[in-house]
Amino acid sequence: MDSCFHSFQFIISGECDPVPLEEEKVTPPCGKVKQKEVLATPWHCNKERHTYFCSAALKKVKALPLYLIATILQKIRPTSAGLKYLAVCDSESSRLAAAASEGRVIGRLLCWEKGRYPQHSPASSSNPSVYPSVCPFFKTSFIWRDLVCFYRVKMASSFARILSSKRKVGILSLVGAGSLTVGFFLNREQHVNAGAHVRRIYPPSAEYPDLRKHNNCMASHLSPAVYAKLCNKTTPNGYTLDEAIQTGVDNPGHPFIKTVGMVAGDEESYEVFADLFNPVIKERHNGYDPCNMKHPTDLDSSKIRGGQFDEKYVLSSRVRTGRSIRGLSLPPACTRAERREVEKVVVDALAGLKGDLAGKYYSLTQMTEQEQQQLIDDHFLFDKPVSPLLTCAGMARDWPDARGIWHNNEKTFLVWINEEDHTRVISMEKGGNMRRVFERFCKGLQEVERLIQEKGWEFMWNERLGYILTCPSNLGTGLRAGVHVTLPRLSKDARFPKILDNLRLQKRGTGGVDTAAVGNTFDISNLDRLGQSEVQLVQTVIDGVNYLIECEKKLERGQDIKIPAPISQFK
Amino acid sequence: MPFGNTHNNFKLNFSADEEFPDLTLHNNHMAKVLTKEMYAKLRDKQTPTGFTLDDVIQTGVDNPGHPFIMTVGCVAGDEESYDVFKDLFDPVISDRHGGYKATDKHKTDLNFENLKGGDDLDPNYVLSSRVRTGRSIKGYALPPHNSRGERRAVEKLSVEALNSLDGEFKGKYYPLKSMTDAEQEQLITDHFLFDKPVSPLLLAAGMARDWPDARGIWHNENKTFLVWVNEEDHLRVISMQQGGNMKEVFRRFCVGLQRIEEIFKKHNHGFMWNEHLGFVLTCPSNLGTGLRGGVHVKLPKLSTHAKFEEILTRLRLQKRGTGGVDTASVGGVFDISNADRIGSSEVEQVQCVVDGVKLMIEMEKKLEKGESIDSMIPAQK
């Protein structure tokens, strides 16, 4: 049997509300539709998968987060690669793509784009059926877009992102519901079998790992049934369950410290292996349930109250997070070419930063001895990971290819490229001005996002999980905001751990995670990552550290301190 | 990574240029041989088990090597790797094994009776004798690539085979994940226990995955015949004893191996072997006989002699410290073993050790008496 179209991946994704389609289908206002108008879903895909055809009678699909409506013009023929990327493009892009043999048009989508009146004239000689139609009442326009099948993710990404940044695009979107829906289809689960050639001689029971001595979140939730269900699945890029859990199998964990024990190889891992990721996320993030909760993102630093600490106690302030570039695999699975692409995209964007954010990139493969020494002295340099948690997940492959450090001239804004995530963004300074640190953090992040969007890229983000990063522990905000603070008296008080707990803070040594405190100086930061916004978490740290300083002052004066009431977790 | 080529298919969306590793600072056999053209030619190939070129070379990419020590920088994931990627493996094997050509044939000779002498090495100098080799079980992928199910199947088959041995070979299996503390202590004292690999050369090739699942140690009651299961190869077979009776050590080695092979053959899973490469093992450096036969010998004067290295080279021997590869000598005691693996048979290689060590002991005695050894320095073998 011919091999065929094994799976495809839409480069664009977006929010979507379930849509009752049959009542509210919109017919194109003008022109004739040459082929039958169809609705395509995975369940209706032809067995031989030569055509992706559709059923007109699509029922209400409340449970389905995304859907696609397409008019298929021609069969999709297989290529040797077996993987394809579909993207929604404007006519210009699709023409360019076809001219460059990067992709071909396989269908058309009738889109509804709110808030814009197309300026250009509708038809071009090569693509006569593209015509915008204006609906003045709703201030929208109907426009036919091309559904283009690309052979290379890079090209698909470049072209398709032009549309994705417009969050107000609907495909045959609902007239009545009044909300904006973006209906794109991300082919997941049932059709993610890019791994058709998975070599399986042994049944899942023979392959199931021995987790009896293990103490990590993955081991707690990977039952033989879950393993059997997921072990033959792959993401569109070919990432498998075994790869996702390898780090947890190789590192049984510690009786006192419960590590996560699994990683994502790409954005789709969180979907394809949701049956395992969701309970792990819920356990790690103290009850946040990805199935029915939404994560708020808020990078408006003007909402912060206070934020200037007493510098007698607070030595330095720092906020860090990570960002991943959509369309490129994550460090456990990325190929050398993808990693180099991440470096290129991010470095290009960072080069566009101006003012107090302007800076320079130091590639690990090309930095001079002098530069290296300077970075070490500034405590900026990161090394090849030695932690088996990271090396077993494959994050140190090809070191130091495509890794590097960027920082601004003032050394207060720092970006690590291709370490544990695509990027780690750090804003820091000596002293207690957390407010300014966070302002710079937000400004820098938003600038970088704008710069990559200009080139057609975007960050991995969705409403359920917030910003997508390699380790599930960093989902949501991926934010750790903290201070180095001296608390000589408070740290010796027996109530210190409980106070921290109730304030939803954690302490670490001044060397970072898994280090001990030196003297009486602690690294105090937020405990949570997912379920609260950046602003909320930073405010928590500000309020919390202020309280700790108050406690320390009280103890200095010989007064007694109180354990504060526990603050609520999901606001 | 095990199970298939899906991820490799995805990589083919990028050009060979974009994917080619940066080997400018590398010093290993793989880096010397791999060109962009070769990479482009081989990158879309896979073995029947799904092992790809990137899997082969990952350890060499991650470990640039040392200016003085040339590591191999590539591994095989299964028997067919050596065939599918012969464009890479043949020159690497040639470089590593002194010019062994793609058309050469390797001779296997495990007839211990062909060994001359070896029972008379002076016990005042030779502290212990040891012969080790590896074996791979046909039909299973190798440690860089095998899945948990496969590794467990190798363990099960091996334990069944070993437990059926009797006589001087009767013994017991100690699986790593369920040995008692007492057993572990005993194995450490006997110097039998192997640990999870820490060498980045092995880790980067994926050989420590799922540790210690399906790994274990088998040894006979006399503690003279030892088999490691699923460490760097499917099986590592070791015959050893105190003193200098290399002949006996080799006899036991050959007899034991042949008994084990018979049992595996009965289960339709003989050892991986072919006429060109001999016994097929994970690392190309162990092809051929995979044999390292050696002694711990006291050579305090000879080892400080200016011509020591040259003597070893001419005798086709190598030295290591008493802790094994990459360790230093302690108290003038060296581990002297054969340098060759492929192109000569087991008997020939052990003969080299026996003859060479005998000569070196004579030299040491001469040096003790204050005499010169220049006349004894041998010609290149």
Short mmCIF file of C-alpha atoms in Angstrom, two decimals, chain B residues 6-273:
data_model
loop_
_atom_site.label_atom_id
_atom_site.label_comp_id
_atom_site.label_asym_id
_atom_site.label_seq_id
_atom_site.Cartn_x
_atom_site.Cartn_y
_atom_site.Cartn_z
CA THR B 6 10.37 8.64 12.72
CA HIS B 7 12.55 11.32 14.14
CA ASN B 8 15.07 10.85 11.39
CA ASN B 9 12.35 11.39 8.78
CA PHE B 10 11.61 14.70 10.41
CA LYS B 11 15.27 15.70 10.22
CA LEU B 12 15.27 15.14 6.48
CA ASN B 13 13.22 18.31 6.20
CA PHE B 14 16.47 20.10 6.89
CA SER B 15 19.38 20.02 4.49
CA ALA B 16 22.52 18.01 5.15
CA ASP B 17 24.39 21.27 5.50
CA GLU B 18 22.09 22.48 8.23
CA GLU B 19 22.31 19.23 10.16
CA PHE B 20 26.01 18.47 9.74
CA PRO B 21 27.75 18.52 13.14
CA ASP B 22 30.52 20.97 13.90
CA LEU B 23 33.61 18.75 14.13
CA THR B 24 36.29 21.41 13.81
CA LEU B 25 37.58 20.90 17.34
CA HIS B 26 37.21 17.14 17.32
CA ASN B 27 39.89 14.52 17.51
CA ASN B 28 38.40 11.06 17.17
CA HIS B 29 38.30 8.48 14.39
CA MET B 30 34.74 9.33 13.38
CA ALA B 31 35.47 13.04 13.05
CA LYS B 32 38.50 12.33 10.89
CA VAL B 33 36.49 10.25 8.49
CA LEU B 34 33.06 11.89 8.31
CA THR B 35 32.72 14.42 5.51
CA LYS B 36 29.67 16.44 4.50
CA GLU B 37 29.27 14.33 1.41
CA MET B 38 29.33 11.13 3.41
CA TYR B 39 26.85 12.59 5.87
CA ALA B 40 24.51 13.62 3.06
CA LYS B 41 24.74 10.18 1.54
CA LEU B 42 24.08 8.19 4.70
CA ARG B 43 21.69 10.36 6.64
CA ASP B 44 18.46 8.98 5.24
CA LYS B 45 19.47 5.37 5.74
CA GLN B 46 18.49 3.18 8.61
CA THR B 47 19.14 -0.35 9.72
CA PRO B 48 16.20 -2.79 10.02
CA THR B 49 15.86 -1.85 13.68
CA GLY B 50 15.79 1.84 12.88
CA PHE B 51 19.32 2.86 13.88
CA THR B 52 20.46 5.94 11.96
CA LEU B 53 23.68 7.75 11.18
CA ASP B 54 23.08 10.39 13.81
CA ASP B 55 22.65 7.61 16.37
CA VAL B 56 25.97 6.11 15.27
CA ILE B 57 27.94 9.31 15.61
CA GLN B 58 26.28 11.01 18.58
CA THR B 59 28.90 9.84 21.06
CA GLY B 60 31.66 11.17 18.83
CA VAL B 61 29.92 14.52 18.40
CA ASP B 62 29.38 14.92 22.14
CA ASN B 63 32.93 13.88 23.06
CA PRO B 64 35.44 15.79 20.98
CA GLY B 65 38.28 13.69 22.30
CA HIS B 66 41.69 14.35 23.60
CA PRO B 67 44.67 15.67 21.70
CA PHE B 68 46.65 12.56 22.66
CA ILE B 69 44.09 9.80 22.89
CA MET B 70 42.13 8.92 19.78
CA THR B 71 38.77 7.50 20.72
CA VAL B 72 36.62 5.81 18.14
CA GLY B 73 33.67 8.21 18.24
CA CYS B 74 31.01 5.92 16.82
CA VAL B 75 29.07 2.84 17.87
CA ALA B 76 26.87 0.22 16.28
CA GLY B 77 23.24 -0.19 17.29
CA ASP B 78 22.86 -3.64 15.78
CA GLU B 79 24.64 -6.10 13.56
CA GLU B 80 23.52 -4.43 10.34
CA SER B 81 24.95 -1.04 11.32
CA TYR B 82 28.37 -2.17 10.16
CA ASP B 83 26.87 -2.89 6.79
CA VAL B 84 24.41 -0.06 6.27
CA PHE B 85 26.99 2.52 7.34
CA LYS B 86 30.04 0.78 5.95
CA ASP B 87 31.12 3.97 4.21
CA LEU B 88 31.82 5.35 7.65
CA PHE B 89 32.76 2.21 9.56
CA ASP B 90 35.25 0.76 7.08
CA PRO B 91 37.70 3.68 7.19
CA VAL B 92 37.23 4.02 10.96
CA ILE B 93 38.02 0.33 11.41
CA SER B 94 41.00 0.66 9.13
CA ASP B 95 42.35 3.63 11.10
CA ARG B 96 41.75 2.03 14.42
CA HIS B 97 43.01 -1.43 13.57
CA GLY B 98 46.22 -0.66 11.76
CA GLY B 99 45.03 -0.68 8.17
CA TYR B 100 42.52 -3.54 8.27
CA LYS B 101 40.92 -3.41 4.84
CA ALA B 102 37.28 -3.81 3.89
CA THR B 103 38.20 -6.94 1.99
CA ASP B 104 40.27 -8.57 4.73
CA LYS B 105 39.15 -11.74 6.41
CA HIS B 106 39.44 -12.34 10.12
CA LYS B 107 40.47 -15.70 11.55
CA THR B 108 38.79 -17.08 14.63
CA ASP B 109 40.66 -19.73 16.61
CA LEU B 110 39.39 -20.70 20.03
CA ASN B 111 41.28 -23.95 20.23
CA PHE B 112 43.24 -23.54 23.44
CA GLU B 113 45.49 -26.46 22.59
CA ASN B 114 47.12 -24.32 19.93
CA LEU B 115 48.62 -22.11 22.61
CA LYS B 116 52.25 -22.89 23.28
CA GLY B 117 53.51 -22.44 26.79
CA GLY B 118 51.80 -19.95 29.02
CA ASP B 119 51.82 -22.12 32.12
CA ASP B 120 55.23 -21.05 33.24
CA LEU B 121 55.13 -17.33 33.77
CA ASP B 122 57.20 -16.49 36.83
CA PRO B 123 54.77 -16.02 39.74
CA ASN B 124 57.27 -13.71 41.47
CA TYR B 125 56.44 -11.16 38.86
CA VAL B 126 53.05 -12.09 37.46
CA LEU B 127 50.38 -11.49 40.07
CA SER B 128 47.31 -12.46 38.08
CA SER B 129 46.18 -13.50 34.62
CA ARG B 130 42.99 -12.63 32.84
CA VAL B 131 41.33 -13.00 29.46
CA ARG B 132 38.16 -11.15 28.54
CA THR B 133 36.03 -10.76 25.48
CA GLY B 134 32.53 -9.77 24.50
CA ARG B 135 29.75 -11.48 22.68
CA SER B 136 26.59 -10.14 21.06
CA ILE B 137 23.50 -12.22 20.67
CA LYS B 138 22.20 -12.45 17.16
CA GLY B 139 18.75 -11.06 16.57
CA TYR B 140 18.84 -8.39 19.28
CA ALA B 141 19.82 -4.76 19.03
CA LEU B 142 22.98 -3.67 20.84
CA PRO B 143 23.15 -1.64 24.08
CA PRO B 144 23.07 1.81 22.46
CA HIS B 145 19.78 1.02 20.81
CA ASN B 146 17.93 -1.79 22.51
CA SER B 147 14.63 -1.26 24.25
CA ARG B 148 13.84 -2.45 27.75
CA GLY B 149 11.97 -5.44 26.33
CA GLU B 150 14.95 -6.47 24.25
CA ARG B 151 17.43 -6.02 27.03
CA ARG B 152 15.31 -8.14 29.33
CA ALA B 153 15.04 -10.81 26.65
CA VAL B 154 18.85 -10.85 26.34
CA GLU B 155 19.14 -11.20 30.10
CA LYS B 156 16.60 -13.99 30.26
CA LEU B 157 18.25 -15.96 27.48
CA SER B 158 21.72 -15.43 28.91
CA VAL B 159 20.75 -16.49 32.40
CA GLU B 160 19.04 -19.59 31.06
CA ALA B 161 22.15 -20.48 29.10
CA LEU B 162 24.53 -19.82 31.96
CA ASN B 163 22.48 -21.67 34.52
CA SER B 164 22.63 -24.80 32.42
CA LEU B 165 26.42 -24.95 32.71
CA ASP B 166 27.88 -27.55 35.03
CA GLY B 167 31.15 -28.92 36.30
CA GLU B 168 33.77 -26.24 36.75
CA PHE B 169 31.31 -23.76 35.24
CA LYS B 170 28.44 -24.25 37.62
CA GLY B 171 27.48 -20.88 38.98
CA LYS B 172 24.92 -18.28 39.91
CA TYR B 173 23.43 -15.05 38.53
CA TYR B 174 23.21 -11.85 40.54
CA PRO B 175 20.88 -9.29 38.94
CA LEU B 176 21.99 -5.76 39.73
CA LYS B 177 18.61 -4.51 40.77
CA SER B 178 17.83 -7.21 43.28
CA MET B 179 21.08 -8.30 44.85
CA THR B 180 21.26 -8.21 48.61
CA ASP B 181 23.69 -5.96 50.45
CA ALA B 182 25.73 -8.97 51.48
CA GLU B 183 26.00 -10.20 47.90
CA GLN B 184 26.96 -6.73 46.76
CA GLU B 185 29.72 -6.48 49.36
CA GLN B 186 31.08 -9.85 48.34
CA LEU B 187 31.11 -8.93 44.65
CA ILE B 188 32.92 -5.70 45.41
CA THR B 189 35.52 -7.54 47.47
CA ASP B 190 36.07 -9.99 44.65
CA HIS B 191 36.43 -7.07 42.23
CA PHE B 192 33.57 -8.47 40.16
CA LEU B 193 30.94 -5.80 40.53
CA PHE B 194 30.51 -3.35 37.69
CA ASP B 195 28.92 0.00 38.17
CA LYS B 196 26.72 2.22 36.14
CA PRO B 197 28.99 3.70 33.48
CA VAL B 198 30.16 7.22 34.18
CA SER B 199 32.31 7.67 31.13
CA PRO B 200 30.68 10.28 28.87
CA LEU B 201 31.75 8.12 25.92
CA LEU B 202 29.28 5.46 27.01
CA LEU B 203 26.59 7.77 28.38
CA ALA B 204 26.37 9.79 25.20
CA ALA B 205 25.84 6.57 23.26
CA GLY B 206 22.84 5.71 25.42
CA MET B 207 24.31 2.61 27.03
CA ALA B 208 23.31 3.46 30.57
CA ARG B 209 19.61 3.85 29.85
CA ASP B 210 17.18 2.25 32.31
CA TRP B 211 20.04 1.29 34.64
CA PRO B 212 20.07 -1.18 36.40
CA ASP B 213 17.20 -2.91 34.64
CA ALA B 214 18.23 -6.28 33.17
CA ARG B 215 21.88 -5.93 34.14
CA GLY B 216 23.69 -8.47 36.23
CA ILE B 217 26.73 -10.54 36.99
CA TRP B 218 27.10 -14.28 36.72
CA HIS B 219 30.08 -16.20 38.07
CA ASN B 220 31.01 -19.77 38.75
CA GLU B 221 31.50 -21.16 42.23
CA ASN B 222 35.29 -21.02 41.94
CA LYS B 223 35.10 -17.35 40.99
CA THR B 224 37.30 -17.97 37.99
CA PHE B 225 34.76 -17.50 35.22
CA LEU B 226 32.60 -14.42 35.14
CA VAL B 227 30.00 -13.01 32.75
CA TRP B 228 28.67 -9.43 32.74
CA VAL B 229 25.23 -9.12 31.23
CA ASN B 230 24.11 -5.94 29.44
CA GLU B 231 26.93 -3.64 30.43
CA GLU B 232 28.71 -2.22 27.39
CA ASP B 233 27.93 -5.29 25.31
CA HIS B 234 25.32 -8.02 25.57
CA LEU B 235 27.85 -10.28 27.29
CA ARG B 236 31.34 -9.69 28.58
CA VAL B 237 33.04 -13.00 29.36
CA ILE B 238 36.00 -13.02 31.72
CA SER B 239 38.27 -15.83 32.79
CA MET B 240 40.82 -15.06 35.47
CA GLN B 241 42.88 -16.31 38.38
CA GLN B 242 45.74 -15.33 40.63
CA GLY B 243 49.21 -16.22 39.48
CA GLY B 244 50.73 -16.70 36.04
CA ASN B 245 49.07 -19.76 34.57
CA MET B 246 47.74 -18.06 31.47
CA LYS B 247 47.39 -21.42 29.74
CA GLU B 248 44.79 -22.56 32.24
CA VAL B 249 43.00 -19.23 32.13
CA PHE B 250 42.80 -19.44 28.35
CA ARG B 251 41.67 -23.07 28.43
CA ARG B 252 38.81 -22.26 30.72
CA PHE B 253 37.98 -19.21 28.60
CA CYS B 254 37.75 -21.20 25.39
CA VAL B 255 35.86 -24.12 26.85
CA GLY B 256 33.39 -21.88 28.65
CA LEU B 257 32.73 -19.77 25.59
CA GLN B 258 32.13 -22.72 23.40
CA ARG B 259 29.73 -24.28 25.88
CA ILE B 260 27.78 -21.04 26.12
CA GLU B 261 27.69 -20.64 22.37
CA GLU B 262 26.26 -24.12 21.92
CA ILE B 263 23.41 -23.32 24.24
CA PHE B 264 22.60 -20.06 22.51
CA LYS B 265 22.67 -21.78 19.15
CA LYS B 266 20.14 -24.28 20.39
CA HIS B 267 17.82 -21.37 21.11
CA ASN B 268 18.39 -20.09 17.56
CA HIS B 269 20.25 -17.09 18.85
CA GLY B 270 23.92 -17.73 18.20
CA PHE B 271 26.56 -15.07 18.51
CA MET B 272 26.93 -12.24 16.01
CA TRP B 273 29.89 -13.16 13.83
#
